[in-house]
PDB file of C-alpha atoms in Angstrom:
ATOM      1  CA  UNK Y 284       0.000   0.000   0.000  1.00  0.00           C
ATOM      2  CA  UNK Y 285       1.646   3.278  -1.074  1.00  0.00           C
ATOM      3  CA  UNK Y 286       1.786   5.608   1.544  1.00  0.00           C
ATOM      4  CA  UNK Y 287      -0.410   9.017   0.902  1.00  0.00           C
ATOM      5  CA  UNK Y 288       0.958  12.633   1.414  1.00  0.00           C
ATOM      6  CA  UNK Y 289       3.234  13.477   4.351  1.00  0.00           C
ATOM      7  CA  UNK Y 290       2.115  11.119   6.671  1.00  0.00           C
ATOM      8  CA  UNK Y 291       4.356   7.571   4.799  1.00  0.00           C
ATOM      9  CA  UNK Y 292       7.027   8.365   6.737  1.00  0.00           C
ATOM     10  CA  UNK Y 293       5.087   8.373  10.135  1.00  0.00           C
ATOM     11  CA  UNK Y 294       7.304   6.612  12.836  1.00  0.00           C
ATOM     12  CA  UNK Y 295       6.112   8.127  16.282  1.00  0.00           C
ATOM     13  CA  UNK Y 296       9.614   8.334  17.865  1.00  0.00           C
ATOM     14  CA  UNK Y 297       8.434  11.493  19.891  1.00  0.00           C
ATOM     15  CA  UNK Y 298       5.312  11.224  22.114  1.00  0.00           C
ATOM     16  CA  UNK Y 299       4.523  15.023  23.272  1.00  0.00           C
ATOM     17  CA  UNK Y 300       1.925  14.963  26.337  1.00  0.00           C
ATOM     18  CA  UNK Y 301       0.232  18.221  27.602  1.00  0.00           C
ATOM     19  CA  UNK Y 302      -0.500  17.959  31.305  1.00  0.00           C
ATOM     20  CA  UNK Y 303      -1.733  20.522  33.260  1.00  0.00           C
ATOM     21  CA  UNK Y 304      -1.342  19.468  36.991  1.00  0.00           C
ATOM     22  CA  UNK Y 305      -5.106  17.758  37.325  1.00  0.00           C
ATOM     23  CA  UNK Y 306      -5.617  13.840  37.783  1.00  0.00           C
ATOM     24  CA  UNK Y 307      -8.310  14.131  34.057  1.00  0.00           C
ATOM     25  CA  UNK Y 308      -5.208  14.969  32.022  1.00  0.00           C
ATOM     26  CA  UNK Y 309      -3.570  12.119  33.548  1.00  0.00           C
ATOM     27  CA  UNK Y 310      -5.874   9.968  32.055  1.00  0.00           C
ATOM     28  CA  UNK Y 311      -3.812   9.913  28.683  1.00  0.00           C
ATOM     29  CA  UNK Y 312      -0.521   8.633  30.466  1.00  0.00           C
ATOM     30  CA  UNK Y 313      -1.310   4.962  30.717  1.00  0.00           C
ATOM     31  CA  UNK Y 314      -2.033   4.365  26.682  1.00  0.00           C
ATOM     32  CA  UNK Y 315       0.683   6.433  26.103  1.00  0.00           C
ATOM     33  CA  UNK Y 316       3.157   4.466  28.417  1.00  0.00           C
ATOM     34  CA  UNK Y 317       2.055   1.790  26.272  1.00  0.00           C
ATOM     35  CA  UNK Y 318       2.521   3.240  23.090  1.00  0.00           C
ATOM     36  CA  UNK Y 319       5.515   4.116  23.584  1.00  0.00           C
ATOM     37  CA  UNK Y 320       7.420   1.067  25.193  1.00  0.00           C
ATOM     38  CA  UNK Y 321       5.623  -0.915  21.932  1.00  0.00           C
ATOM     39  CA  UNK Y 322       7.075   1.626  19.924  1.00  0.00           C
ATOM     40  CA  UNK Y 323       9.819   2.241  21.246  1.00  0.00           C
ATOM     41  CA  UNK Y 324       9.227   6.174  21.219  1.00  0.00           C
ATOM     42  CA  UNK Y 325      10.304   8.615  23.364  1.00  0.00           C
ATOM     43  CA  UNK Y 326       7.930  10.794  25.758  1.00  0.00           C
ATOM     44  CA  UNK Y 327       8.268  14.954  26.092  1.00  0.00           C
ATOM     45  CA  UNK Y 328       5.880  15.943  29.230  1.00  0.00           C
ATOM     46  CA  UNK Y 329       4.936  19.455  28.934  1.00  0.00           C
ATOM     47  CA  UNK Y 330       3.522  21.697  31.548  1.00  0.00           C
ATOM     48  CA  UNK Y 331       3.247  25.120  30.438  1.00  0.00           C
ATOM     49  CA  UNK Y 332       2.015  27.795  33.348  1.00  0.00           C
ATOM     50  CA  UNK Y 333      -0.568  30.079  31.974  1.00  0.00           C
ATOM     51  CA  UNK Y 334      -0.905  33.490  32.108  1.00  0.00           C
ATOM     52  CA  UNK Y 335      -3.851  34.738  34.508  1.00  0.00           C
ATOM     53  CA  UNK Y 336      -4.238  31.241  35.396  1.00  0.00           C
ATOM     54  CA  UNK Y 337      -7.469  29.793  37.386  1.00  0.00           C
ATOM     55  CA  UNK Y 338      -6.776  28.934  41.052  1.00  0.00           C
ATOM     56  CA  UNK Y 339      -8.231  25.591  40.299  1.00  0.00           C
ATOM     57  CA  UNK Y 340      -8.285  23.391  37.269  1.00  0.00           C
ATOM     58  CA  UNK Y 341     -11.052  20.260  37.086  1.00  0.00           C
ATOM     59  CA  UNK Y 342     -11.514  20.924  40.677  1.00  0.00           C
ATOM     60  CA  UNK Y 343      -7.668  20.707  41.669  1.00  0.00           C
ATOM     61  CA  UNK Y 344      -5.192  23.316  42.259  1.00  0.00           C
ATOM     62  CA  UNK Y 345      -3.839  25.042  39.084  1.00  0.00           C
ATOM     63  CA  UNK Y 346       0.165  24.611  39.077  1.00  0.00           C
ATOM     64  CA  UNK Y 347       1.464  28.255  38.435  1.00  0.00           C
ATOM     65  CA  UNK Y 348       4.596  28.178  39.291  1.00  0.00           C
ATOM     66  CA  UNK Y 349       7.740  26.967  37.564  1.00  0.00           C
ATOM     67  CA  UNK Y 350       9.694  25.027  40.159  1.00  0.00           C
ATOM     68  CA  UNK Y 351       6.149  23.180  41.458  1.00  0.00           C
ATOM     69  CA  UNK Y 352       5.297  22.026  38.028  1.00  0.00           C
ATOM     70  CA  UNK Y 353       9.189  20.911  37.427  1.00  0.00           C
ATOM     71  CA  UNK Y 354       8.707  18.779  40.573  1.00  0.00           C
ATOM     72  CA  UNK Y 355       5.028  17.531  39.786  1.00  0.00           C
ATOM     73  CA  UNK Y 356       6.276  16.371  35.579  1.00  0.00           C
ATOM     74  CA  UNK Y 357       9.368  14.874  37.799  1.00  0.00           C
ATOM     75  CA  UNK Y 358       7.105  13.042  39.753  1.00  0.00           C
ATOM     76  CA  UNK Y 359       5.064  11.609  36.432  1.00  0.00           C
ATOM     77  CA  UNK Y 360       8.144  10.695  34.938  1.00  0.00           C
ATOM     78  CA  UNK Y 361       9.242   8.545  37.650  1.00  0.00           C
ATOM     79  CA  UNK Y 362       5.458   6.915  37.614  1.00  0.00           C
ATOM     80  CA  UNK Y 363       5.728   6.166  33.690  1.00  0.00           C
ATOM     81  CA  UNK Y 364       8.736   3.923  35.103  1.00  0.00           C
ATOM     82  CA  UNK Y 365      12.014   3.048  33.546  1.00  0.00           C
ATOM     83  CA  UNK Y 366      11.586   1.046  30.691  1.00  0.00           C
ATOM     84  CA  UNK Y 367      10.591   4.151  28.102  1.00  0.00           C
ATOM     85  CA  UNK Y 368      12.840   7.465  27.690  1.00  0.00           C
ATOM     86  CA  UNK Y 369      11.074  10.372  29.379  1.00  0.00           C
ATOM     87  CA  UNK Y 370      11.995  14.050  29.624  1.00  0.00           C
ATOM     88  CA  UNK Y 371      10.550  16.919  30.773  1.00  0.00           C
ATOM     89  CA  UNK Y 372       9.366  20.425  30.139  1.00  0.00           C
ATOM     90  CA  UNK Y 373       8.357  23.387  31.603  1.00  0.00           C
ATOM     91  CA  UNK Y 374       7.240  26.044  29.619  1.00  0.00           C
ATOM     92  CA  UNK Y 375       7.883  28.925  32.602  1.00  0.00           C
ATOM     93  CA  UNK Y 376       7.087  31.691  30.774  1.00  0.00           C
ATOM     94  CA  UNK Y 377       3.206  33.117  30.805  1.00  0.00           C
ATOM     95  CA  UNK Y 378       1.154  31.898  27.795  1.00  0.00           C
ATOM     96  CA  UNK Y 379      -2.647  33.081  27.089  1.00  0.00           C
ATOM     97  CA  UNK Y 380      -2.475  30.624  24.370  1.00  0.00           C
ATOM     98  CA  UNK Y 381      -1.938  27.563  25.526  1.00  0.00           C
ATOM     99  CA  UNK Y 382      -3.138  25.341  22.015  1.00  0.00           C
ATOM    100  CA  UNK Y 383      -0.796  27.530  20.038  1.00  0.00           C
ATOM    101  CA  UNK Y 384       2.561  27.035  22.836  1.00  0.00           C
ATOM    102  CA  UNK Y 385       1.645  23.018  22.506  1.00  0.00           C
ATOM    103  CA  UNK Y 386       1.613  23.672  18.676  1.00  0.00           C
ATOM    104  CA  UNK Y 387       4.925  25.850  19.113  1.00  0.00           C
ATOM    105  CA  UNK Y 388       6.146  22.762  20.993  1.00  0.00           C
ATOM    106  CA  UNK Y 389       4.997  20.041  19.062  1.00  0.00           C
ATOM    107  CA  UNK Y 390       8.008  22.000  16.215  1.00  0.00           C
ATOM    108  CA  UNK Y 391      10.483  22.506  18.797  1.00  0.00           C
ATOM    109  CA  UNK Y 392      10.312  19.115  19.941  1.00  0.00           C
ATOM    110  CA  UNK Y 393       9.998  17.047  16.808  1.00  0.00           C
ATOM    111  CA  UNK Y 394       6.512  15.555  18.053  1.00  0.00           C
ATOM    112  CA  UNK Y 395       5.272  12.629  15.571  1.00  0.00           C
ATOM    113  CA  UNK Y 396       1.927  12.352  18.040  1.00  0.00           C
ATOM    114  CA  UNK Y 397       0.036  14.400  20.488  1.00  0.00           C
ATOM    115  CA  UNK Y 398      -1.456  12.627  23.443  1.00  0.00           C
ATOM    116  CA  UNK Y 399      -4.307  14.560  24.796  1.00  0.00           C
ATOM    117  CA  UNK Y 400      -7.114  13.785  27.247  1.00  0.00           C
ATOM    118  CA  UNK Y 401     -10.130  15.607  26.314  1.00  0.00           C
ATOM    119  CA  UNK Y 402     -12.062  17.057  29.574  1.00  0.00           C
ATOM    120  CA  UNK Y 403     -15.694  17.621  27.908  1.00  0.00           C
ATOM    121  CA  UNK Y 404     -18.792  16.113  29.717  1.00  0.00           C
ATOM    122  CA  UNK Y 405     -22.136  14.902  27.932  1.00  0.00           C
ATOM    123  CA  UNK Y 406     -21.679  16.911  24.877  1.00  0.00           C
ATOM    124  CA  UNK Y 407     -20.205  15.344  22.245  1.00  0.00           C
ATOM    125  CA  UNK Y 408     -19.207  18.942  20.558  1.00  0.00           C
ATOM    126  CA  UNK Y 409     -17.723  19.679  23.596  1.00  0.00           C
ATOM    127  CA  UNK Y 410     -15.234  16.822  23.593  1.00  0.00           C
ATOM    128  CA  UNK Y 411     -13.439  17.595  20.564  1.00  0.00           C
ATOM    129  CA  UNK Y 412     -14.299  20.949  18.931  1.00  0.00           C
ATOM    130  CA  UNK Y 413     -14.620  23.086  21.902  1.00  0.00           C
ATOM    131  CA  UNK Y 414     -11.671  21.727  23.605  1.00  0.00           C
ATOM    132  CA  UNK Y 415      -7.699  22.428  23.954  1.00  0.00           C
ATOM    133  CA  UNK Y 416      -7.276  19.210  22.076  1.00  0.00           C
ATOM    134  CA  UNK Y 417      -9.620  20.640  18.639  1.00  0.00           C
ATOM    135  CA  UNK Y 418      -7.420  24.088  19.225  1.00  0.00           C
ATOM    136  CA  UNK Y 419      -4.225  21.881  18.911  1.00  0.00           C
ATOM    137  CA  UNK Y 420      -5.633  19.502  16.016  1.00  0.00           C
ATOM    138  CA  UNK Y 421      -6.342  22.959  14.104  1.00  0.00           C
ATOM    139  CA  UNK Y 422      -2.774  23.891  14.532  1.00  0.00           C
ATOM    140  CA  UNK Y 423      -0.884  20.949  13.912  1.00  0.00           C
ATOM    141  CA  UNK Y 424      -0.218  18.234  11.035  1.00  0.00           C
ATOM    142  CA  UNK Y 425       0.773  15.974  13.909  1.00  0.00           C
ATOM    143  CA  UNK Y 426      -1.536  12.925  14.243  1.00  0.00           C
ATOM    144  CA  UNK Y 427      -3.812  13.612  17.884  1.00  0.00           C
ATOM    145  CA  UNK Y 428      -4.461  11.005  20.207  1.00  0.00           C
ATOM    146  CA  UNK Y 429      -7.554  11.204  22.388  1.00  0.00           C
ATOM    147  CA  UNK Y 430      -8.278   9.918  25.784  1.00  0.00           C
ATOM    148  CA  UNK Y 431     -11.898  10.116  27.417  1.00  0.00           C
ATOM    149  CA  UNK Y 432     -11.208  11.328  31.227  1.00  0.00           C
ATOM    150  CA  UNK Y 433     -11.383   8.070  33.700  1.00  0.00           C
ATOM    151  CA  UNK Y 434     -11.985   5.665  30.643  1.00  0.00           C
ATOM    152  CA  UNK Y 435     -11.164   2.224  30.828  1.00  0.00           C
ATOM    153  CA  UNK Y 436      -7.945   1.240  28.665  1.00  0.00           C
ATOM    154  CA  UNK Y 437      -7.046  -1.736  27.093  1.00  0.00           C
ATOM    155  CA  UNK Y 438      -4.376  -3.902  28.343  1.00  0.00           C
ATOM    156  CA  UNK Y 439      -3.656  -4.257  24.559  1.00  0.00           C
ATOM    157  CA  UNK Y 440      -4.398  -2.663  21.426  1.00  0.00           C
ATOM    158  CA  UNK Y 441      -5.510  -5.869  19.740  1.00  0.00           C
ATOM    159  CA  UNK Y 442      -7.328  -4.555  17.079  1.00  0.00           C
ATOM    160  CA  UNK Y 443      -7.888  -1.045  15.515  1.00  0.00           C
ATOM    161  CA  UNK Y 444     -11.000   0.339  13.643  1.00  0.00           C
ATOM    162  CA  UNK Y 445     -10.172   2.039  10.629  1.00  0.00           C
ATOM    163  CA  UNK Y 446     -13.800   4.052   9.270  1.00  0.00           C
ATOM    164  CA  UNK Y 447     -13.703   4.820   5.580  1.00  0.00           C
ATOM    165  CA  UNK Y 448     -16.316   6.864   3.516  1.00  0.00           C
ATOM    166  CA  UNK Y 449     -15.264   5.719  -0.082  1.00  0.00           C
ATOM    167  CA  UNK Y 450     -12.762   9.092  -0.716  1.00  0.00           C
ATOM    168  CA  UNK Y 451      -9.366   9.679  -0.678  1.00  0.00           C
ATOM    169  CA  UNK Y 452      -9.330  11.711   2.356  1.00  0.00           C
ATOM    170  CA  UNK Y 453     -11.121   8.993   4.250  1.00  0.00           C
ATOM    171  CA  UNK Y 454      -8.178   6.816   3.264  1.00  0.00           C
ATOM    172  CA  UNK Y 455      -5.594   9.157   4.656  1.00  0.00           C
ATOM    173  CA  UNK Y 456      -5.544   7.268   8.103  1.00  0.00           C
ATOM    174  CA  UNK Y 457      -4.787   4.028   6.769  1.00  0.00           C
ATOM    175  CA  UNK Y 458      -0.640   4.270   6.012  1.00  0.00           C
ATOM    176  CA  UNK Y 459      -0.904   5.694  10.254  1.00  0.00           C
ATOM    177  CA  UNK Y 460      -3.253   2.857  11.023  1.00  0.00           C
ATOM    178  CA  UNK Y 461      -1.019   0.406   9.257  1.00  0.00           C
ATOM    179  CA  UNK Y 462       2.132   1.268  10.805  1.00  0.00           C
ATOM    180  CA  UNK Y 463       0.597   1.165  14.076  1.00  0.00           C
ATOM    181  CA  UNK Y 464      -0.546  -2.619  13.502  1.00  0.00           C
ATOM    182  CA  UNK Y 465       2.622  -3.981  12.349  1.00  0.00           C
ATOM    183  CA  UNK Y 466       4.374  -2.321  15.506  1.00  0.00           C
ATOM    184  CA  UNK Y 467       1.690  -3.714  17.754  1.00  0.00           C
ATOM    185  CA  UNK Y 468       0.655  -6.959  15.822  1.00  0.00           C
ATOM    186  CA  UNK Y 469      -2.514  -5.870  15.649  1.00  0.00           C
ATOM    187  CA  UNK Y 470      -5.635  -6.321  13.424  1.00  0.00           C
ATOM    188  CA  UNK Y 471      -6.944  -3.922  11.225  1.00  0.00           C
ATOM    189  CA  UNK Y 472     -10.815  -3.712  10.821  1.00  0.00           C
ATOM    190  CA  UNK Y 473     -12.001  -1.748   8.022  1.00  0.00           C
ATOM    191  CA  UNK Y 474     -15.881  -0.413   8.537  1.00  0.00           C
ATOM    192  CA  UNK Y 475     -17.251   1.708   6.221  1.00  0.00           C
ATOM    193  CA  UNK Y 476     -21.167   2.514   6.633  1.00  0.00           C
ATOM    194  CA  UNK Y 477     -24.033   2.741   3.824  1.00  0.00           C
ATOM    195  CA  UNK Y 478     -26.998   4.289   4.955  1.00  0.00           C
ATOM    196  CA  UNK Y 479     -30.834   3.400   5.114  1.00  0.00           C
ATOM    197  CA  UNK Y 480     -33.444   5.332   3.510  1.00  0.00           C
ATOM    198  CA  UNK Y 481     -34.304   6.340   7.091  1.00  0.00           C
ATOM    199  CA  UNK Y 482     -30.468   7.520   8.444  1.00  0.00           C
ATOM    200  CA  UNK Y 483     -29.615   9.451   5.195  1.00  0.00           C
ATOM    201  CA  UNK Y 484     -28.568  13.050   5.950  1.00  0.00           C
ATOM    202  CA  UNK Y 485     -27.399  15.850   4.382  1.00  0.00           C
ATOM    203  CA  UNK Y 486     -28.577  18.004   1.614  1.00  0.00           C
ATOM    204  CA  UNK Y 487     -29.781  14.539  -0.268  1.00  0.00           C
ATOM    205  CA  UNK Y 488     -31.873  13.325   2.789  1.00  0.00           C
ATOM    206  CA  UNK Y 489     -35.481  15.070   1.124  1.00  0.00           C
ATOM    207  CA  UNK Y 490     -35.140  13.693  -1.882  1.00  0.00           C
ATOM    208  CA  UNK Y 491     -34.331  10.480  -0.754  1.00  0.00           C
ATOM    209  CA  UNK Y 492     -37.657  10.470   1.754  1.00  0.00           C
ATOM    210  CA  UNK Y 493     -39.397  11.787  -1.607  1.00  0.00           C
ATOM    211  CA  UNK Y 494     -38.308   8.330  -4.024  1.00  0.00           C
ATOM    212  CA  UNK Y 495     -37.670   6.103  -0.785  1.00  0.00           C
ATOM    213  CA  UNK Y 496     -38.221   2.505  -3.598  1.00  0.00           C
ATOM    214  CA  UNK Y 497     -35.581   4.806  -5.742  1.00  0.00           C
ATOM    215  CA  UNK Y 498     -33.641   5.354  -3.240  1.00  0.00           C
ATOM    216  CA  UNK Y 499     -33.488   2.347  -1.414  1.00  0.00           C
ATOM    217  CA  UNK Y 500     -32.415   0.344  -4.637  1.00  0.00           C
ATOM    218  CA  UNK Y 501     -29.418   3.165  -5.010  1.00  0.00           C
ATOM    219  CA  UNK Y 502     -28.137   2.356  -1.404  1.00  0.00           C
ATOM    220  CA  UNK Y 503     -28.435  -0.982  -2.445  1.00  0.00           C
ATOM    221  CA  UNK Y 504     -25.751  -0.860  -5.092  1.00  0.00           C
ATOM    222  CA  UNK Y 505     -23.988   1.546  -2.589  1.00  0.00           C
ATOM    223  CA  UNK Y 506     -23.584  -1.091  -0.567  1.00  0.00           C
ATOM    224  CA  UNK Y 507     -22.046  -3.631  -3.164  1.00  0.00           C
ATOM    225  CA  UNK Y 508     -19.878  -1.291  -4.128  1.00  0.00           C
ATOM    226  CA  UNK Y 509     -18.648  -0.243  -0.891  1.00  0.00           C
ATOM    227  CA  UNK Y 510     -17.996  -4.541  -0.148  1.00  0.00           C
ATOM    228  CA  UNK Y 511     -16.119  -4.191  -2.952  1.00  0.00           C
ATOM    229  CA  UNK Y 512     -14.297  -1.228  -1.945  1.00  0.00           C
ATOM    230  CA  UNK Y 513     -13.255  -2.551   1.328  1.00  0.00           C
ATOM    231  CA  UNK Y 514     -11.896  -6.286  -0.394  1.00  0.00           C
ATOM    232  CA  UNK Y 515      -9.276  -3.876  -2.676  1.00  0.00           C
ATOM    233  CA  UNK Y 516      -8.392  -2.065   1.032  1.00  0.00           C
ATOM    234  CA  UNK Y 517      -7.754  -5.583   2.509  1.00  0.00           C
ATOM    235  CA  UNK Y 518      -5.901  -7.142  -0.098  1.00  0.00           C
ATOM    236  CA  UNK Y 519      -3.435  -4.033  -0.297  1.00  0.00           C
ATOM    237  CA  UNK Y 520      -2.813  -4.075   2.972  1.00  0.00           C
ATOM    238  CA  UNK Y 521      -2.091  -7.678   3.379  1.00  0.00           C
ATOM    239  CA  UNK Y 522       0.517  -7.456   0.319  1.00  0.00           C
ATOM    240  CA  UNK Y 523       2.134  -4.238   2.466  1.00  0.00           C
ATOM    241  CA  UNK Y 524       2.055  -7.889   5.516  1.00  0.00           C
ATOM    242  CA  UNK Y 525      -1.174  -6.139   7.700  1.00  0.00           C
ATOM    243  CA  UNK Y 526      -4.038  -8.384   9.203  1.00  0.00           C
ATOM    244  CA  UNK Y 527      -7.277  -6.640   8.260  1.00  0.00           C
ATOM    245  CA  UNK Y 528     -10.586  -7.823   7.947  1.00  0.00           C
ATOM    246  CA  UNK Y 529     -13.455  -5.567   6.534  1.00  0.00           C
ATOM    247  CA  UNK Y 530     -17.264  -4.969   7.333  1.00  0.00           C
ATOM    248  CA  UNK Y 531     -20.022  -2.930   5.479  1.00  0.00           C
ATOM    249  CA  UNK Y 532     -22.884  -1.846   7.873  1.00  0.00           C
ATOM    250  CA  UNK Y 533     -26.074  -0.262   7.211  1.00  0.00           C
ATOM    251  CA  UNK Y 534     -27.894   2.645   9.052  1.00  0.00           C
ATOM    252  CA  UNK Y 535     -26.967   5.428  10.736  1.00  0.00           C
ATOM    253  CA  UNK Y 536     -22.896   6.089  10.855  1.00  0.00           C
ATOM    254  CA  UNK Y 537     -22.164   6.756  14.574  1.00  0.00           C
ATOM    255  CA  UNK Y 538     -24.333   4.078  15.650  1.00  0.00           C
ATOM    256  CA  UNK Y 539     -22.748   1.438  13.140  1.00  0.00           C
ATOM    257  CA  UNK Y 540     -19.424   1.864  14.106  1.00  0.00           C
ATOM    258  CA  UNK Y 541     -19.603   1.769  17.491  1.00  0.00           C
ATOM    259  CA  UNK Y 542     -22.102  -1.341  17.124  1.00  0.00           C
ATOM    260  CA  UNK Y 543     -19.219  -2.821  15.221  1.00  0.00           C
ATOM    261  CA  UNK Y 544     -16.400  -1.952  17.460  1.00  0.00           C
ATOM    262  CA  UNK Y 545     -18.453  -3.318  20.136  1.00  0.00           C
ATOM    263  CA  UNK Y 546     -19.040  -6.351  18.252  1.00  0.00           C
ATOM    264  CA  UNK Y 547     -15.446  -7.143  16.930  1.00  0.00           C
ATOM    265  CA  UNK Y 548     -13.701  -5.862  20.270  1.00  0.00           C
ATOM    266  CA  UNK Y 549     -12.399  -2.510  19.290  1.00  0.00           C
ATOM    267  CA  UNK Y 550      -9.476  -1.095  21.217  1.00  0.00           C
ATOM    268  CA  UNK Y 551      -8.323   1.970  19.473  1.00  0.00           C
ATOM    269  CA  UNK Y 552     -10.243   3.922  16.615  1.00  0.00           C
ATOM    270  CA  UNK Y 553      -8.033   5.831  13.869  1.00  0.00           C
ATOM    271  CA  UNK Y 554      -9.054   8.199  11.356  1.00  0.00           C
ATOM    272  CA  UNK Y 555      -9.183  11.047   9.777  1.00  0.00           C
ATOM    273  CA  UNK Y 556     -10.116  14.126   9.813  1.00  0.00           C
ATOM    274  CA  UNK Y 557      -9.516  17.833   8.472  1.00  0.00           C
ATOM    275  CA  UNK Y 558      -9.248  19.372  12.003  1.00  0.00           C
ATOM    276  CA  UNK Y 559     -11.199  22.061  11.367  1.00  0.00           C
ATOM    277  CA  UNK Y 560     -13.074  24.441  14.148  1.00  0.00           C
ATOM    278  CA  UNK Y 561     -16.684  23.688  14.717  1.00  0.00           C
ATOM    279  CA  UNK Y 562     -18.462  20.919  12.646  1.00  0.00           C
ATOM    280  CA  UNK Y 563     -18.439  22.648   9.277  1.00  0.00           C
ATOM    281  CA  UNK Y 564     -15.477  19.453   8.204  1.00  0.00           C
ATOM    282  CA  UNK Y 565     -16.512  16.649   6.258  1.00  0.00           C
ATOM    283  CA  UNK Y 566     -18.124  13.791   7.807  1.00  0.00           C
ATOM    284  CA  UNK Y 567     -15.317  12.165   9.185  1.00  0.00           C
ATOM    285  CA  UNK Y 568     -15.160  14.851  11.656  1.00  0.00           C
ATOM    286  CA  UNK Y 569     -18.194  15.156  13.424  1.00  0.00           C
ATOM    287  CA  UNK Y 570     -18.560  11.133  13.367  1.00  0.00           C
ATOM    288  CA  UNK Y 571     -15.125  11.728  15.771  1.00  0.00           C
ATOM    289  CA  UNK Y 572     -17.098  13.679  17.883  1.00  0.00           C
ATOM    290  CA  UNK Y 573     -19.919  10.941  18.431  1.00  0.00           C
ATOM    291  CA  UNK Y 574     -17.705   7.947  18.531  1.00  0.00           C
ATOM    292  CA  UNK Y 575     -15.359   9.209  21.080  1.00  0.00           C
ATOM    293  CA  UNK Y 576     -18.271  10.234  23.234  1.00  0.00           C
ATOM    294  CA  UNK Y 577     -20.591   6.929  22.286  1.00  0.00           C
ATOM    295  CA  UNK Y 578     -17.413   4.565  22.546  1.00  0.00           C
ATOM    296  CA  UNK Y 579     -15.237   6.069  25.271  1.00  0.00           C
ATOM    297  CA  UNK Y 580     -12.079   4.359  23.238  1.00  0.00           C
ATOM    298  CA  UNK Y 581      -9.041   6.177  22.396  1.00  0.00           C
ATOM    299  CA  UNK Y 582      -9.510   7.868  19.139  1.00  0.00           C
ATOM    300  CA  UNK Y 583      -6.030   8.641  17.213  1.00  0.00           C
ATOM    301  CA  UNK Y 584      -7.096  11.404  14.203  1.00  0.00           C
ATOM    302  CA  UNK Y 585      -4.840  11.694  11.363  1.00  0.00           C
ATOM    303  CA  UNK Y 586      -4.992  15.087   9.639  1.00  0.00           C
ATOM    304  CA  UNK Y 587      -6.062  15.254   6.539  1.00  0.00           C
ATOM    305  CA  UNK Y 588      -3.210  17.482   4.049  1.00  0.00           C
TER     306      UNK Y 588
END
C-alpha cells in the first residue's frame, strides 16, 4: 500500500503529552506508556504555566509556578517507570495561548503524536471541537491522540478500527493505522457505513424520503460497491504484511461503528479528519465527535493534508 501525502514516513519516535497538573489529564498517560514502550518512542511531558491562570483546574489546584510544576512532571516521569525514555518540560514563561505554545512545541520538539485527554462532559461537541485538544488539532499536522477522562484502557491494542467513507481523504488514516498494527501486531478492521433510507442526511436526505423505492435500490448498489471497496483495502494491505478484515454496515454512521467496534472488540479507533473548528469538516469529523463520546475508546485522528 503506497503511503499518501506526508504522513508515509510516520514513525512516532516522539510522544509530546500536555498535562496541566489535574488527575483528568492524567488519564492519557497509561495508553501512552504503552505506546511508547511498543514503539519504542520517546515521551516529552509538557507543563506550560498560563498566564492569569485559574486557582483551580477540574476541581484541583492550578500549578502556576515553575519550580512546582518541574517537581510535579518529575514526579510523572518517575510513575511512567524506567523502561521508556522520558523528559521533561516546563514552559515557565506566561502563555494566554496555551493550544498555540503546545503547537509551538509540538516544532520545537519534533513531536510525531500528540497525546491529549479531552475534559468535555455529555456533549459530544464539547469533547473535541470546543476543547484544547480541537485548538491543537487545528494547529498541527501531527496525528492527535484522544483519551476520554477516567476511561477504561485496554491492556492491549488488539485490534484497531479504521472508518472509511469511499474518498481519498477517508483513506488518509490508513498508512498511520497500518504502521501502528505492524508495531503492535494488531488487526486492522475496516468499517465503512451505507446508509438506510431512514439515516440518510445531508442536503440529499429530502429527496431520498421523496423516491424512498428509488432510493433504497441506489443504497443498495452503494452497498455492493462499498464490499467491494473494502476487499481492494484488505488485499493491499495484506501485500504491504497487515491483518485486516473488513465490514459494510447499514444505518446510521455513529451508531454502526460503534455497534461494530463493540461487536469485533475494538481497542483503538483511527481516522481522519480535516481538524477544522466547529463541525463545518466533512463527515469524518463530526462522526469523531460521536464515537469518542458513544465509545469512550481512544480515538487517534490523522490530519487530513
Amino acid at each position: 500500500m503506497e503511503p499518501k501525502g506526508m504522513l508515509g514516513n510516520q514513525s512516532f519516535t516522539n510522544i509530546l503529552v500536555p498535562l496541566d497538573g489535574s488527575t483528568l489529564a492524567e488519564s492519557v498517560l497509561p495508553l501512552t506508556r504503552l505506546l511508547a514502550e511498543k514503539l519504542g518512542a520517546k515521551v516529552f511531558l509538557l507543563h506550560i504555566v498560563e498566564q492569569r491562570a485559574r486557582a483551580k483546574v477540574h476541581g484541583e489546584r492550578h500549578l502556576t509556578d515553575t519550580q512546582e510544576a518541574t517537581a510535579y512532571l518529575e514526579m510523572i516521569a518517575g510513575r511512567l517507570g524506567d523502561k521508556i525514555e522520558v523528559e521533561q518540560h516546563v514552559h515557565g514563561t506566561e502563555e494566554q495561548d496555551v493550544a498555540a505554545s503546545i503547537a509551538s512545541h509540538v516544532q520545537e520538539l519534533h513531536a510525531d503524536l500528540v497525546a491529549l485527554c479531552t475534559h468535555g462532559r455529555n456533549d459530544p461537541r464539547r469533547v473535541m471541537f470546543g476543547s484544547i485538544a480541537q485548538q491543537v488539532l487545528k494547529r498541527v499536522e501531527t496525528p492527535v491522540l484522544l483519551v476520554r477522562p477516567q476511561a477504561p484502557l485496554p491492556a492491549q491494542l488488539g485490534t484497531l478500527l479504521v472508518p472509511l467513507d469511499g474518498s481519498s481523504e477517508g483513506e488518509y488514516a490508513l498508512p498511520v493505522a497500518a504502521r501502528l498494527a505492524r508495531a503492535l501486531q494488531s488487526t486492522l478492521l475496516l468499517v465503512r457505513v451505507v446508509p438506510t433510507v431512514g439515516t440518510v442526511t445531508g442536503d440529499i436526505s429530502a429527496a431520498t424520503r421523496l423516491a424512498p423505492l428509488a432510493s433504497a435500490a441506489t443504497l443498495d448498489v452503494e452497498e455492493l460497491q462499498a464490499q467491494g471497496y473494502l476487499a481492494r483495502q484488505v488485499g493491499e494491505l495484506a501485500q504491504d504484511g497487515v491483518r485486516a478484515s473488513a465490514q459494510v454496515v447499514r444505518g446510521d454512521r455513529v451508531v454502526g461503528l460503534a455497534e461494530a467496534a463493540a461487536r469485533h472488540g475494538v481497542d483503538l479507533t483511527v481516522m481522519a479528519t480535516h481538524g477544522r473548528a466547529g463541525l463545518d469538516a466533512i463527515w469524518i469529523g463530526s462522526v469523531a465527535a460521536g464515537l469518542i463520546n458513544r465509545l469512550k475508546l481512544p480515538l487517534l485522528l490523522v490530519k487530513v493534508q
